[in-house]
CSV table of C-alpha atoms in Angstrom, one decimal:
chain,number,residue,atom,x,y,z
A,1,MET,CA,0.2,0.3,-0.3
A,2,ARG,CA,1.0,3.7,-0.7
A,3,PRO,CA,1.7,5.8,1.3
A,4,PRO,CA,-0.8,8.7,2.4
A,5,ARG,CA,0.2,11.6,0.2
A,6,PRO,CA,0.2,14.9,2.7
A,7,VAL,CA,-2.0,17.6,2.8
A,8,CYS,CA,-0.3,20.6,2.2
A,9,GLY,CA,-0.2,23.4,0.6
A,10,ILE,CA,-2.6,26.9,0.7
A,11,LEU,CA,-5.4,24.7,2.3
A,12,PRO,CA,-7.3,26.6,5.1
A,13,PRO,CA,-7.8,25.1,8.5
A,14,PHE,CA,-10.9,25.1,8.3
A,15,ILE,CA,-11.1,22.6,5.1
A,16,LEU,CA,-8.4,20.7,6.7
A,17,GLU,CA,-10.5,20.1,9.8
A,18,LYS,CA,-13.3,18.9,7.4
A,19,LEU,CA,-10.9,16.4,6.3
A,20,THR,CA,-9.9,15.2,8.9
A,21,GLU,CA,-13.8,13.9,9.0
A,22,ALA,CA,-13.3,12.1,5.8
A,23,ASP,CA,-14.3,8.3,4.9
A,24,ASN,CA,-10.8,7.6,3.7
A,25,PRO,CA,-8.4,6.8,6.9
A,26,HIS,CA,-5.1,7.9,4.7
A,27,VAL,CA,-6.9,11.1,3.9
A,28,ARG,CA,-7.9,11.7,8.0
A,29,GLU,CA,-4.9,10.9,9.0
A,30,ALA,CA,-2.8,13.1,6.6
A,31,ALA,CA,-5.6,15.8,7.8
A,32,HIS,CA,-4.6,15.3,11.4
A,33,ASN,CA,-0.8,15.4,10.6
A,34,THR,CA,-1.1,18.5,8.4
A,35,LEU,CA,-3.3,20.4,10.9
A,36,ALA,CA,-0.7,19.9,13.6
A,37,VAL,CA,2.1,20.8,11.0
A,38,ASP,CA,0.0,23.9,9.9
A,39,ALA,CA,-0.9,25.0,13.6
A,40,ASP,CA,3.1,25.1,14.7
A,41,PHE,CA,3.9,27.3,11.7
A,42,ARG,CA,1.3,29.9,11.9
A,43,GLN,CA,2.3,30.3,15.3
A,44,ASN,CA,6.0,30.6,14.7
A,45,ARG,CA,4.8,33.0,11.8
A,46,ILE,CA,2.7,35.0,14.4
A,47,GLU,CA,5.7,35.2,16.9
A,48,THR,CA,8.4,35.9,14.5
A,49,PRO,CA,9.5,39.3,13.7
A,50,SER,CA,8.5,40.8,10.5
A,51,LEU,CA,12.1,41.4,9.6
A,52,VAL,CA,13.4,38.0,10.0
A,53,SER,CA,15.9,37.6,7.0
A,54,PRO,CA,14.9,35.7,4.1
A,55,ALA,CA,16.1,31.8,3.1
A,56,ALA,CA,20.3,32.5,3.5
A,57,PRO,CA,22.4,32.3,0.0
A,58,THR,CA,24.6,30.1,-0.3
A,59,GLU,CA,28.2,32.2,-0.9
A,60,PHE,CA,29.0,34.7,1.5
A,61,VAL,CA,29.4,38.2,0.0
A,62,LEU,CA,31.5,41.1,1.5
A,63,ASP,CA,30.6,44.3,-0.3
A,64,ARG,CA,31.9,47.3,2.0
A,65,THR,CA,31.3,51.3,0.9
A,66,LEU,CA,33.0,53.8,3.2
A,67,TYR,CA,31.7,57.4,2.4
A,68,ASP,CA,32.8,60.5,4.2
A,69,THR,CA,30.7,63.6,5.1
A,70,HIS,CA,33.8,65.7,5.4
A,71,HIS,CA,32.9,66.7,9.4
A,72,THR,CA,29.4,67.9,8.4
A,73,LEU,CA,25.9,66.3,8.8
A,74,ALA,CA,25.5,65.2,5.3
A,75,LEU,CA,24.9,61.4,4.9
A,76,PRO,CA,26.0,59.4,3.6
A,77,GLY,CA,28.5,61.8,2.3
A,78,ASP,CA,31.1,61.3,-0.8
A,79,LEU,CA,31.8,58.1,-1.7
A,80,VAL,CA,35.6,57.2,-0.6
A,81,ARG,CA,36.4,53.7,-0.9
A,82,ARG,CA,34.8,50.2,-2.7
A,83,GLU,CA,34.8,46.9,-1.9
A,84,GLY,CA,38.5,45.7,-3.2
A,85,GLY,CA,39.3,49.3,-3.7
A,86,ASP,CA,42.9,50.5,-2.9
A,87,PRO,CA,43.5,52.1,0.3
A,88,SER,CA,42.6,54.8,0.9
A,89,LEU,CA,45.7,57.8,2.1
A,90,ASP,CA,43.1,58.6,5.2
A,91,GLY,CA,43.9,56.3,8.0
A,92,THR,CA,40.1,56.2,9.5
A,93,VAL,CA,38.7,55.0,6.5
A,94,ASN,CA,41.3,51.8,6.2
A,95,ARG,CA,40.6,51.2,9.9
A,96,ALA,CA,36.7,51.5,9.3
A,97,TYR,CA,37.1,49.0,6.2
A,98,GLU,CA,39.0,46.5,7.5
A,99,SER,CA,36.9,46.4,11.1
A,100,LEU,CA,33.9,45.7,8.8
A,101,GLY,CA,35.7,43.1,7.2
A,102,LEU,CA,36.3,41.4,10.8
A,103,THR,CA,33.1,41.4,11.8
A,104,PHE,CA,31.8,40.1,8.9
A,105,THR,CA,34.1,37.0,9.0
A,106,LEU,CA,33.4,36.7,12.4
A,107,TYR,CA,29.8,35.6,11.8
A,108,LYS,CA,30.5,34.4,8.4
A,109,GLU,CA,32.9,31.4,10.2
A,110,ALA,CA,31.3,31.0,13.7
A,111,TYR,CA,27.7,31.6,12.8
A,112,ALA,CA,27.8,30.8,8.9
A,113,ARG,CA,26.2,34.2,8.7
A,114,HIS,CA,25.8,36.4,5.8
A,115,SER,CA,26.2,39.5,6.6
A,116,ILE,CA,24.2,41.8,8.7
A,117,ASP,CA,20.5,40.1,7.6
A,118,ASP,CA,22.0,36.8,6.6
A,119,ALA,CA,21.6,37.9,2.8
A,120,ASN,CA,24.4,39.6,1.9
A,121,LEU,CA,23.6,43.3,3.1
A,122,PRO,CA,26.3,45.6,1.7
A,123,LEU,CA,28.1,46.8,4.6
A,124,ASP,CA,27.9,51.1,4.3
A,125,SER,CA,29.6,53.3,6.7
A,126,THR,CA,30.5,56.9,6.8
A,127,VAL,CA,33.2,58.6,9.0
A,128,HIS,CA,34.2,61.8,9.8
A,129,TYR,CA,30.8,63.0,10.8
A,130,ARG,CA,30.1,66.2,12.3
A,131,ARG,CA,32.9,68.1,13.8
A,132,ARG,CA,35.1,66.3,16.5
A,133,PHE,CA,31.9,64.4,17.2
A,134,ASN,CA,32.2,62.3,20.4
A,135,ASN,CA,29.9,59.1,19.0
A,136,ALA,CA,29.6,56.4,17.0
A,137,PHE,CA,25.6,54.7,16.0
A,138,TRP,CA,24.3,52.4,13.7
A,139,ASP,CA,21.1,54.6,11.8
A,140,GLY,CA,19.0,51.3,10.4
A,141,GLU,CA,21.1,51.6,6.8
A,142,ARG,CA,24.7,52.1,7.9
A,143,MET,CA,27.5,52.5,10.8
A,144,VAL,CA,28.1,56.3,11.6
A,145,PHE,CA,31.3,57.5,12.6
A,146,GLY,CA,32.6,60.6,14.7
A,147,ASP,CA,36.5,61.6,15.1
A,148,GLY,CA,36.1,62.5,18.2
A,149,ASP,CA,37.4,65.8,20.1
A,150,ALA,CA,40.8,64.6,21.1
A,151,VAL,CA,40.5,66.1,24.7
A,152,VAL,CA,38.1,63.3,26.2
A,153,PHE,CA,37.8,60.6,22.4
A,154,ASN,CA,39.8,59.6,20.1
A,155,ASP,CA,38.5,58.8,16.5
A,156,PHE,CA,35.9,55.9,16.9
A,157,THR,CA,37.2,53.7,14.4
A,158,ILE,CA,40.3,53.1,16.6
A,159,SER,CA,38.3,50.0,18.6
A,160,VAL,CA,37.4,47.2,16.6
A,161,ASP,CA,34.9,46.1,19.0
A,162,ILE,CA,33.0,49.9,18.7
A,163,ILE,CA,32.4,48.3,14.8
A,164,GLY,CA,31.3,44.8,15.7
A,165,HIS,CA,28.7,46.9,18.3
A,166,GLU,CA,27.2,49.1,15.7
A,167,LEU,CA,27.2,46.2,13.2
A,168,THR,CA,25.6,43.8,15.8
A,169,HIS,CA,23.0,46.7,16.2
A,170,GLY,CA,22.0,45.8,12.5
A,171,VAL,CA,22.0,42.1,13.4
A,172,THR,CA,19.0,42.7,16.2
A,173,GLN,CA,17.2,44.8,13.9
A,174,TYR,CA,16.8,42.5,11.5
A,175,THR,CA,16.3,38.9,13.9
A,176,ALA,CA,14.9,39.6,17.4
A,177,GLY,CA,14.5,43.6,16.6
A,178,LEU,CA,14.9,44.4,20.4
A,179,VAL,CA,12.8,47.6,20.8
A,180,TYR,CA,15.4,50.1,21.5
A,181,GLN,CA,13.6,51.2,25.6
A,182,ASP,CA,14.2,49.9,28.8
A,183,GLN,CA,15.2,46.2,29.5
A,184,SER,CA,14.5,45.1,25.4
A,185,GLY,CA,16.8,48.4,24.9
A,186,ALA,CA,19.5,46.9,27.2
A,187,LEU,CA,19.5,43.9,26.0
A,188,ASN,CA,19.9,45.4,22.0
A,189,GLU,CA,22.8,47.1,23.5
A,190,SER,CA,24.4,44.2,25.6
A,191,ILE,CA,23.8,41.9,22.4
A,192,SER,CA,25.8,44.4,20.5
A,193,ASP,CA,28.6,44.6,23.6
A,194,VAL,CA,29.0,40.7,23.4
A,195,PHE,CA,29.4,40.3,19.5
A,196,GLY,CA,31.6,43.2,19.6
A,197,SER,CA,33.8,42.2,22.2
A,198,LEU,CA,34.0,38.6,20.1
A,199,VAL,CA,34.9,40.1,16.9
A,200,LYS,CA,37.8,41.5,18.8
A,201,GLN,CA,38.9,38.4,20.8
A,202,TYR,CA,38.7,36.2,17.7
A,203,ASP,CA,40.7,39.0,15.7
A,204,ARG,CA,43.1,38.6,18.4
A,205,HIS,CA,42.5,34.5,18.9
A,206,GLN,CA,42.1,35.3,22.6
A,207,THR,CA,40.5,32.5,25.0
A,208,ALA,CA,38.0,34.0,27.7
A,209,ASP,CA,40.3,34.0,29.8
A,210,GLN,CA,42.8,35.9,28.3
A,211,ALA,CA,40.3,38.4,26.7
A,212,ASP,CA,40.3,41.7,28.2
A,213,TRP,CA,36.3,41.9,28.0
A,214,LEU,CA,36.4,46.0,27.5
A,215,ILE,CA,34.0,47.8,25.0
A,216,GLY,CA,35.9,50.9,23.6
A,217,ALA,CA,39.6,50.4,25.0
A,218,GLY,CA,41.8,53.0,23.0
A,219,LEU,CA,38.9,55.3,22.3
A,220,PHE,CA,39.7,57.5,25.5
A,221,THR,CA,42.8,60.0,25.1
A,222,PRO,CA,45.4,60.0,27.9
A,223,GLN,CA,43.9,62.9,29.9
A,224,VAL,CA,40.8,60.4,30.7
A,225,ARG,CA,40.4,58.6,34.0
A,226,GLY,CA,39.4,55.4,32.5
A,227,GLN,CA,40.5,52.1,30.6
A,228,ALA,CA,37.1,51.5,28.5
A,229,LEU,CA,33.5,52.7,27.6
A,230,ARG,CA,32.2,49.7,29.7
A,231,SER,CA,33.8,46.3,31.3
A,232,MET,CA,32.0,43.2,30.7
A,233,ARG,CA,34.4,41.3,33.3
A,234,GLU,CA,33.8,43.9,36.0
A,235,PRO,CA,30.6,46.5,35.1
A,236,GLY,CA,30.9,49.9,36.7
A,237,THR,CA,35.1,50.1,36.2
A,238,GLY,CA,35.3,51.3,32.8
A,239,PHE,CA,36.0,55.0,34.2
A,240,ASP,CA,35.7,57.5,36.8
A,241,ASP,CA,36.4,60.8,35.8
A,242,PRO,CA,35.1,63.8,36.3
A,243,MET,CA,35.2,65.0,32.9
A,244,LEU,CA,32.4,62.0,32.4
A,245,GLY,CA,30.1,63.0,35.2
A,246,GLY,CA,32.5,60.7,37.6
A,247,LYS,CA,32.1,56.7,37.4
A,248,ASP,CA,31.3,54.4,35.2
A,249,PRO,CA,27.3,53.8,36.5
A,250,GLN,CA,27.1,49.9,35.1
A,251,PRO,CA,25.7,47.7,37.6
A,252,SER,CA,26.5,44.0,37.7
A,253,HIS,CA,23.5,42.6,39.7
A,254,MET,CA,19.7,43.1,39.5
A,255,THR,CA,19.6,44.7,43.0
A,256,HIS,CA,21.4,47.3,41.7
A,257,TYR,CA,19.2,47.7,38.6
A,258,VAL,CA,18.7,51.5,37.9
A,259,GLU,CA,15.5,52.9,36.4
A,260,GLY,CA,15.0,55.9,35.3
A,261,ASP,CA,13.9,57.8,31.8
A,262,ALA,CA,17.5,58.8,30.4
A,263,ASP,CA,19.0,57.0,27.4
A,264,ASN,CA,15.6,55.2,26.8
A,265,GLY,CA,15.3,54.2,30.0
A,266,GLY,CA,19.2,53.2,30.9
A,267,VAL,CA,20.0,51.4,28.0
A,268,HIS,CA,23.9,51.8,28.3
A,269,ILE,CA,23.8,51.5,32.4
A,270,ASN,CA,21.8,47.9,32.6
A,271,SER,CA,23.2,46.7,29.7
A,272,GLY,CA,26.2,45.8,32.1
A,273,ILE,CA,24.1,43.2,33.8
A,274,PRO,CA,23.4,41.1,30.6
A,275,ASN,CA,26.8,41.8,29.7
A,276,HIS,CA,28.0,40.0,32.8
A,277,ALA,CA,25.9,37.1,32.6
A,278,PHE,CA,27.4,36.2,29.1
A,279,TYR,CA,31.1,37.0,30.6
A,280,LEU,CA,30.6,34.6,33.7
A,281,THR,CA,29.2,31.7,31.0
A,282,ALA,CA,32.3,32.4,28.8
A,283,VAL,CA,34.7,31.9,31.6
A,284,ALA,CA,32.6,29.1,33.2
A,285,ILE,CA,32.6,27.3,29.8
A,286,GLY,CA,36.0,28.3,29.0
A,287,GLY,CA,38.2,28.1,25.0
A,288,PHE,CA,37.0,30.6,22.5
A,289,ALA,CA,34.3,32.5,24.0
A,290,TRP,CA,32.6,32.9,20.3
A,291,GLU,CA,32.8,29.2,19.7
A,292,ARG,CA,30.4,28.1,22.5
A,293,ALA,CA,28.6,30.9,24.4
A,294,GLY,CA,28.6,32.6,21.6
A,295,ARG,CA,26.4,30.4,19.5
A,296,ILE,CA,24.3,30.0,22.9
A,297,TRP,CA,23.8,33.6,22.6
A,298,TYR,CA,23.3,34.0,18.7
A,299,GLU,CA,21.2,30.8,18.3
A,300,THR,CA,18.8,33.1,20.9
A,301,LEU,CA,18.9,36.0,19.5
A,302,THR,CA,17.9,34.8,15.6
A,303,SER,CA,15.6,32.2,16.9
A,304,GLY,CA,12.7,33.9,16.1
A,305,ARG,CA,11.0,33.2,19.6
A,306,LEU,CA,12.4,36.4,21.8
A,307,SER,CA,9.6,38.8,22.0
A,308,GLU,CA,10.7,42.9,20.7
A,309,ASN,CA,9.7,43.7,24.1
A,310,CYS,CA,12.3,41.1,25.6
A,311,ASP,CA,13.1,41.5,29.3
A,312,PHE,CA,16.0,40.2,30.8
A,313,GLN,CA,13.7,37.6,32.6
A,314,GLU,CA,12.8,36.1,29.5
A,315,PHE,CA,16.0,36.6,27.4
A,316,ALA,CA,17.6,34.7,30.3
A,317,GLN,CA,15.4,31.8,30.4
A,318,ALA,CA,16.1,31.9,26.4
A,319,THR,CA,19.8,31.5,26.4
A,320,ARG,CA,18.8,28.1,29.1
A,321,ASP,CA,16.6,26.4,26.9
A,322,THR,CA,19.0,26.8,23.7
A,323,ALA,CA,22.1,25.9,25.8
A,324,GLU,CA,19.7,22.7,26.6
A,325,ARG,CA,18.8,22.0,23.3
A,326,LEU,CA,22.3,22.9,22.0
A,327,TYR,CA,24.2,20.6,24.4
A,328,GLY,CA,22.1,18.7,26.9
A,329,THR,CA,22.7,18.8,30.5
A,330,ARG,CA,26.4,19.1,30.2
A,331,LEU,CA,28.9,22.2,31.3
A,332,GLU,CA,27.3,24.6,29.2
A,333,LEU,CA,23.7,24.3,30.3
A,334,GLU,CA,25.4,24.3,34.2
A,335,SER,CA,27.4,27.5,32.8
A,336,VAL,CA,23.9,29.6,31.5
A,337,VAL,CA,22.2,28.9,34.9
A,338,LYS,CA,24.8,29.7,37.2
A,339,ALA,CA,25.9,33.2,35.7
A,340,TRP,CA,21.9,34.3,35.5
A,341,SER,CA,22.2,33.0,39.0
A,342,ASP,CA,25.0,35.0,40.3
A,343,VAL,CA,23.4,38.3,38.4
A,344,GLY,CA,20.3,38.2,39.9
A,345,LEU,CA,17.9,36.3,37.8
A,346,SER,CA,16.8,32.9,38.5
A,347,VAL,CA,16.2,30.6,35.4
A,348,HIS,CA,14.7,27.0,35.3
B,1,MET,CA,17.3,84.3,27.8
B,2,HIS,CA,18.0,81.7,30.0
B,3,ILE,CA,19.0,78.1,28.0
B,4,ARG,CA,19.3,74.6,29.1
B,5,LEU,CA,20.1,72.2,27.2
B,6,ILE,CA,20.6,67.9,28.0
B,7,ARG,CA,22.1,65.8,25.9
B,8,SER,CA,21.5,61.7,26.5
B,9,GLY,CA,22.0,58.6,24.9
B,10,GLY,CA,25.1,58.0,23.0
B,11,LEU,CA,27.5,55.0,22.7
B,12,LEU,CA,28.2,56.0,26.3
B,13,GLY,CA,25.2,56.6,27.7
B,14,VAL,CA,26.1,59.1,30.2
B,15,PRO,CA,24.1,62.2,30.5
B,16,ARG,CA,26.0,66.0,29.8
B,17,ARG,CA,24.1,69.5,30.8
B,18,ALA,CA,24.9,73.0,30.0
B,19,GLU,CA,23.2,76.0,30.9
B,20,ALA,CA,23.9,79.5,29.2
B,21,ASP,CA,22.9,82.6,30.2
B,22,THR,CA,23.3,85.2,26.8
B,23,ALA,CA,23.4,88.4,29.2
B,24,ALA,CA,26.5,87.3,30.8
B,25,ARG,CA,28.2,85.9,27.3
B,26,PRO,CA,30.0,88.2,24.7
B,27,ASP,CA,28.0,85.6,21.9
B,28,GLY,CA,24.9,86.1,23.5
B,29,ALA,CA,23.0,87.9,20.7
B,30,ALA,CA,23.9,85.0,18.1
B,31,LEU,CA,22.7,82.1,20.7
B,32,GLU,CA,20.0,84.1,21.3
B,33,LYS,CA,19.1,84.3,17.7
B,34,LEU,CA,20.1,80.3,17.2
B,35,ALA,CA,17.4,79.5,20.7
B,36,TYR,CA,14.5,81.4,18.6
B,37,GLU,CA,15.6,79.5,15.1
B,38,VAL,CA,15.4,76.3,17.2
B,39,LEU,CA,12.6,76.7,19.2
B,40,THR,CA,10.2,78.3,15.9
B,41,ALA,CA,11.6,75.6,13.9
B,42,ALA,CA,9.8,73.0,16.8
B,43,ASP,CA,6.6,73.6,16.0
B,44,GLY,CA,5.9,70.7,15.5
B,45,PRO,CA,5.9,67.4,18.1
B,46,SER,CA,8.5,66.2,19.2
B,47,PRO,CA,10.4,63.2,17.9
B,48,SER,CA,8.5,59.8,19.2
B,49,GLY,CA,9.6,56.7,19.6
B,50,PRO,CA,12.8,55.2,21.0
B,51,GLY,CA,15.5,56.6,18.0
B,52,VAL,CA,18.1,54.3,16.4
B,53,PRO,CA,20.8,53.0,18.5
B,54,ASP,CA,23.0,54.6,20.2
B,55,ALA,CA,22.6,58.2,18.8
B,56,CYS,CA,22.5,61.3,20.7
B,57,HIS,CA,19.2,63.0,22.0
B,58,TYR,CA,19.2,66.6,23.0
B,59,THR,CA,16.4,68.3,25.1
B,60,LEU,CA,16.4,72.4,25.0
B,61,THR,CA,14.7,74.6,27.6
B,62,VAL,CA,14.6,78.3,26.8
B,63,ASP,CA,13.6,80.3,30.1
B,64,ASP,CA,10.0,79.0,31.4
B,65,GLN,CA,8.9,77.6,28.1
B,66,PRO,CA,7.9,73.6,27.0
B,67,PRO,CA,11.1,71.6,26.4
B,68,VAL,CA,12.2,70.6,22.9
B,69,GLU,CA,13.5,67.8,22.1
B,70,PHE,CA,15.8,66.9,18.8
B,71,THR,CA,17.6,63.9,18.0
B,72,ASP,CA,20.9,62.4,15.7
B,73,PRO,CA,20.8,62.0,12.8
B,74,GLY,CA,18.8,64.7,11.3
B,75,LEU,CA,19.6,67.5,13.1
B,76,THR,CA,19.2,71.0,11.5
B,77,ASP,CA,22.0,73.9,11.0
B,78,ALA,CA,20.6,75.7,13.6
B,79,GLN,CA,20.3,72.6,15.8
B,80,LEU,CA,24.1,71.7,15.3
B,81,ARG,CA,25.0,75.3,16.3
B,82,LEU,CA,23.4,75.7,19.0
B,83,VAL,CA,24.8,72.2,21.0
B,84,GLU,CA,28.2,73.3,19.8
B,85,ARG,CA,28.0,76.8,21.2
B,86,VAL,CA,26.2,75.5,24.7
B,87,LEU,CA,27.2,71.5,25.3
B,88,GLY,CA,30.4,72.0,22.8
B,89,GLU,CA,31.1,69.0,21.0
B,90,GLY,CA,33.0,66.7,24.4
B,91,PHE,CA,32.6,66.2,27.6
């Protein structure tokens, strides 16, 4: 007897339900099976962010384009270097170009991801934005870098992890779409710090215990009393200088979570908590952090199961579930559970 | 005229505040002109939503008038010049 043909395609559920009452037992069985699959599919579709990438291509295409606004507001600016083109005479352009490539390579080699959107999105970046501008950001289409004022900040292309950080905002935009406000915003920030740091560690071929776990090391001028914007190993120890308004305010535990309206509800402040959880996980697992700890975070981010307003608790639980799915009840799972517990979040 | 400008957000996330009394500054007249220009242009609603990651957000308060908000990218020339004069570019 031939196996029953699956009932699939575009049939709506009410027709499938009708088929479950058919006289032919093969039709009934197929309809039941299809309804089950269909329900899963519909549920996943509802839960999946609208910006989830299309099916990944097989080729990896790195396509970088650098622009220069010449210290104005006029984005994107003049084209100054294309993929494969000769290096520029401008070191800032070349640093951004190289770091874009490093970030692309980490996502490709460690996670088989095809650029930001997993569909080989070209990587555009603008340098020399505004005058002596102390910032870098992701505007939804490109990375934008300031030169720094040379009093507090150096050129923002100096830190490879900052470029990885900004590109990862793009990855988050195309996957979990975490809303940039309150705890989901702090997770958005933390994920950018995590993969920004992993780009640097990958470039330096450092294991978790060898890495500095600093975000933006080298960005401060020598006049500033500070080692970096943030420390994932010891949140709150990045800087302590009146020019920066005092001490690094990042907490490393939920008991010191900072409530407030500024900075979209403290997205750059409270990110210290999930940052530290990742650091603890990576060190407990050992080896290269982009391999197992990074994979757990990456698979969680790209699972399509996180809500856009995901809070720390939901994310923590999701990483625990991912660890179990990927590695079973082994060191990886224990490390994730203990790391979240150590920052004040209980997962089961 | 009393001008108060607060910057929040940014990659660092640490807010910075600056205030200016135009009567006490040699560039007071130019500052007042800029502030009026920014206030006049801000007759629409303030930008809503969380904005783009790591961008700087600015809140301008002139005397006892309601605060005006604007955010990077997309500053007008007047907003940029006011920010540069009152806050400076660094910390």
